[in-house]
Amino acid sequence: MIETAQAFGIDVGGSGIKGAPVNLNEGKFADERLRIPTPSVSTPEAVADVIKEILDHFDVQDGTPIGVSFPAPIKPGKPLDYMANLDQSWVGVDIHALIKERTGRTVTVVNDADAAGVGEAQYGAAKGRDGLVFLTTLGTGIGTAMIMDGVLVPNTELGHLTLKGIDAERYASDAARSREDLSWKKWGKRLTKYYQLLEHLFSPDIFVVGGGVSKRSEHFFPYIDITTPIVPAALLNDAGIVGAAYYASTKQH
Ligand code: BGC
């Protein structure tokens, strides 16, 4: 792995698994990231093998902190008890043990939205901000991270609030936009309902929006009608990788 990298981040998503070495001084990739499509049957073994392929590709050295951001609530030392958007055979799996077995590496696993939240708080749109920062990722699902005065409250899972009688992410994620071929305006109206609900329940000081679609925020932000300030993630879709790498570095002492 190249010299300026002090940690490695991997982001496991519903459509792609992405990894890059990270320069922790700058909160940036130290080399071009590698993206491999998520296996169509996304079993634990298949996903762990892609993680291995990415680590091998970059020749990640032993001792380098490795963070894996993952789309499920993560309680260290406990098996996964819920999986929304990857294969259901993940339920009951000890993800740390599985990755160790398939790759020979010890990694730090963190919920993907929490990783993005930590990345944004450390390097991005929420850097140095007090109060309640509420990060949402809009992708295959909706992920949430709550950071109060710089401290993460992990595993909030508020993409699964009920909205219009269904799981909010079924109604308002970026996948819902594609699946139902919604215009930016129509999707923006749905997002308004979602963000108004969060506003009402949590009174955040700012919303930060991550996920692949955050780079196109000018198309849909104008349609989100809320009073709380809302900004795109400064690291855009890289926040998960950078945040996971940073998070792993803070756990490895
Ligand atoms: C999962 C969360 C995840 C989010 C974004 C949701 O369906 O339950 O754990 O953070 O999707 O990937």
PDB file of N, CA, C and O in Angstrom, residues 1-8 21-28 30 63-66 123 245 249 252:
ATOM      1  N   MET A   1       0.858  -1.195   0.000  1.00  0.00           N
ATOM      2  CA  MET A   1       0.000   0.000   0.000  1.00  0.00           C
ATOM      3  C   MET A   1       0.894   1.245   0.000  1.00  0.00           C
ATOM      4  O   MET A   1       1.996   1.215   0.523  1.00  0.00           O
ATOM      5  N   ILE A   2       0.400   2.325  -0.584  1.00  0.00           N
ATOM      6  CA  ILE A   2       1.304   3.457  -0.759  1.00  0.00           C
ATOM      7  C   ILE A   2       1.497   4.254   0.540  1.00  0.00           C
ATOM      8  O   ILE A   2       0.699   4.185   1.451  1.00  0.00           O
ATOM      9  N   GLU A   3       2.584   5.046   0.548  1.00  0.00           N
ATOM     10  CA  GLU A   3       3.125   5.568   1.809  1.00  0.00           C
ATOM     11  C   GLU A   3       2.246   6.514   2.606  1.00  0.00           C
ATOM     12  O   GLU A   3       2.267   6.482   3.822  1.00  0.00           O
ATOM     13  N   THR A   4       1.476   7.366   1.907  1.00  0.00           N
ATOM     14  CA  THR A   4       0.709   8.378   2.649  1.00  0.00           C
ATOM     15  C   THR A   4      -0.518   7.783   3.339  1.00  0.00           C
ATOM     16  O   THR A   4      -1.195   8.466   4.090  1.00  0.00           O
ATOM     17  N   ALA A   5      -0.810   6.500   3.061  1.00  0.00           N
ATOM     18  CA  ALA A   5      -2.008   5.897   3.655  1.00  0.00           C
ATOM     19  C   ALA A   5      -1.693   5.388   5.054  1.00  0.00           C
ATOM     20  O   ALA A   5      -0.700   4.714   5.268  1.00  0.00           O
ATOM     21  N   GLN A   6      -2.538   5.748   6.021  1.00  0.00           N
ATOM     22  CA  GLN A   6      -2.331   5.207   7.367  1.00  0.00           C
ATOM     23  C   GLN A   6      -3.430   4.244   7.765  1.00  0.00           C
ATOM     24  O   GLN A   6      -3.395   3.678   8.840  1.00  0.00           O
ATOM     25  N   ALA A   7      -4.458   4.130   6.935  1.00  0.00           N
ATOM     26  CA  ALA A   7      -5.561   3.210   7.252  1.00  0.00           C
ATOM     27  C   ALA A   7      -6.244   2.824   5.947  1.00  0.00           C
ATOM     28  O   ALA A   7      -5.989   3.433   4.895  1.00  0.00           O
ATOM     29  N   PHE A   8      -7.116   1.828   6.046  1.00  0.00           N
ATOM     30  CA  PHE A   8      -7.801   1.363   4.846  1.00  0.00           C
ATOM     31  C   PHE A   8      -9.292   1.293   5.138  1.00  0.00           C
ATOM     32  O   PHE A   8      -9.706   0.855   6.213  1.00  0.00           O
ATOM     33  N   PRO A  21      -7.148   3.007   0.226  1.00  0.00           N
ATOM     34  CA  PRO A  21      -6.287   3.427   1.325  1.00  0.00           C
ATOM     35  C   PRO A  21      -6.601   4.887   1.645  1.00  0.00           C
ATOM     36  O   PRO A  21      -6.927   5.667   0.741  1.00  0.00           O
ATOM     37  N   VAL A  22      -6.515   5.240   2.916  1.00  0.00           N
ATOM     38  CA  VAL A  22      -6.928   6.584   3.314  1.00  0.00           C
ATOM     39  C   VAL A  22      -5.781   7.316   4.021  1.00  0.00           C
ATOM     40  O   VAL A  22      -5.113   6.748   4.888  1.00  0.00           O
ATOM     41  N   ASN A  23      -5.605   8.551   3.627  1.00  0.00           N
ATOM     42  CA  ASN A  23      -4.670   9.459   4.298  1.00  0.00           C
ATOM     43  C   ASN A  23      -5.451  10.131   5.432  1.00  0.00           C
ATOM     44  O   ASN A  23      -6.332  10.958   5.183  1.00  0.00           O
ATOM     45  N   LEU A  24      -5.134   9.752   6.651  1.00  0.00           N
ATOM     46  CA  LEU A  24      -5.929  10.229   7.787  1.00  0.00           C
ATOM     47  C   LEU A  24      -5.621  11.677   8.157  1.00  0.00           C
ATOM     48  O   LEU A  24      -6.407  12.315   8.845  1.00  0.00           O
ATOM     49  N   ASN A  25      -4.466  12.192   7.721  1.00  0.00           N
ATOM     50  CA  ASN A  25      -4.183  13.607   8.012  1.00  0.00           C
ATOM     51  C   ASN A  25      -5.146  14.497   7.238  1.00  0.00           C
ATOM     52  O   ASN A  25      -5.578  15.531   7.715  1.00  0.00           O
ATOM     53  N   GLU A  26      -5.477  14.075   6.038  1.00  0.00           N
ATOM     54  CA  GLU A  26      -6.302  14.913   5.169  1.00  0.00           C
ATOM     55  C   GLU A  26      -7.731  14.404   5.027  1.00  0.00           C
ATOM     56  O   GLU A  26      -8.579  15.103   4.474  1.00  0.00           O
ATOM     57  N   GLY A  27      -8.000  13.171   5.453  1.00  0.00           N
ATOM     58  CA  GLY A  27      -9.340  12.626   5.254  1.00  0.00           C
ATOM     59  C   GLY A  27      -9.640  12.397   3.789  1.00  0.00           C
ATOM     60  O   GLY A  27     -10.744  12.633   3.311  1.00  0.00           O
ATOM     61  N   LYS A  28      -8.596  11.942   3.061  1.00  0.00           N
ATOM     62  CA  LYS A  28      -8.759  11.716   1.613  1.00  0.00           C
ATOM     63  C   LYS A  28      -8.206  10.361   1.219  1.00  0.00           C
ATOM     64  O   LYS A  28      -7.342   9.826   1.921  1.00  0.00           O
ATOM     65  N   ALA A  30      -5.750   7.881  -0.461  1.00  0.00           N
ATOM     66  CA  ALA A  30      -4.332   7.988  -0.782  1.00  0.00           C
ATOM     67  C   ALA A  30      -4.045   7.370  -2.153  1.00  0.00           C
ATOM     68  O   ALA A  30      -2.940   7.472  -2.667  1.00  0.00           O
ATOM     69  N   GLY A  63      -1.129  -4.817  10.308  1.00  0.00           N
ATOM     70  CA  GLY A  63      -0.985  -3.710  11.264  1.00  0.00           C
ATOM     71  C   GLY A  63      -1.707  -2.444  10.817  1.00  0.00           C
ATOM     72  O   GLY A  63      -1.933  -1.536  11.613  1.00  0.00           O
ATOM     73  N   THR A  64      -2.046  -2.362   9.515  1.00  0.00           N
ATOM     74  CA  THR A  64      -2.804  -1.199   9.043  1.00  0.00           C
ATOM     75  C   THR A  64      -4.235  -1.312   9.576  1.00  0.00           C
ATOM     76  O   THR A  64      -4.866  -2.357   9.403  1.00  0.00           O
ATOM     77  N   PRO A  65      -4.754  -0.264  10.226  1.00  0.00           N
ATOM     78  CA  PRO A  65      -6.157  -0.353  10.657  1.00  0.00           C
ATOM     79  C   PRO A  65      -7.075  -0.487   9.436  1.00  0.00           C
ATOM     80  O   PRO A  65      -6.933   0.253   8.463  1.00  0.00           O
ATOM     81  N   ILE A  66      -7.986  -1.443   9.490  1.00  0.00           N
ATOM     82  CA  ILE A  66      -8.919  -1.659   8.380  1.00  0.00           C
ATOM     83  C   ILE A  66     -10.343  -1.485   8.919  1.00  0.00           C
ATOM     84  O   ILE A  66     -10.749  -2.172   9.856  1.00  0.00           O
ATOM     85  N   TYR A 123     -13.895  15.257   9.125  1.00  0.00           N
ATOM     86  CA  TYR A 123     -13.242  15.929   7.994  1.00  0.00           C
ATOM     87  C   TYR A 123     -14.181  16.781   7.128  1.00  0.00           C
ATOM     88  O   TYR A 123     -13.721  17.501   6.261  1.00  0.00           O
ATOM     89  N   ALA A 245     -12.281   4.012   7.774  1.00  0.00           N
ATOM     90  CA  ALA A 245     -10.828   3.961   8.003  1.00  0.00           C
ATOM     91  C   ALA A 245     -10.474   4.745   9.269  1.00  0.00           C
ATOM     92  O   ALA A 245      -9.711   4.272  10.127  1.00  0.00           O
ATOM     93  N   SER A 249      -9.004   3.376  12.922  1.00  0.00           N
ATOM     94  CA  SER A 249      -7.747   3.881  13.503  1.00  0.00           C
ATOM     95  C   SER A 249      -7.966   4.297  14.970  1.00  0.00           C
ATOM     96  O   SER A 249      -7.057   4.198  15.776  1.00  0.00           O
ATOM     97  N   GLN A 252      -7.862   1.072  17.266  1.00  0.00           N
ATOM     98  CA  GLN A 252      -6.714   0.173  17.256  1.00  0.00           C
ATOM     99  C   GLN A 252      -5.575   0.710  18.125  1.00  0.00           C
ATOM    100  O   GLN A 252      -4.660   1.342  17.611  1.00  0.00           O
TER     101      GLN A 252
END
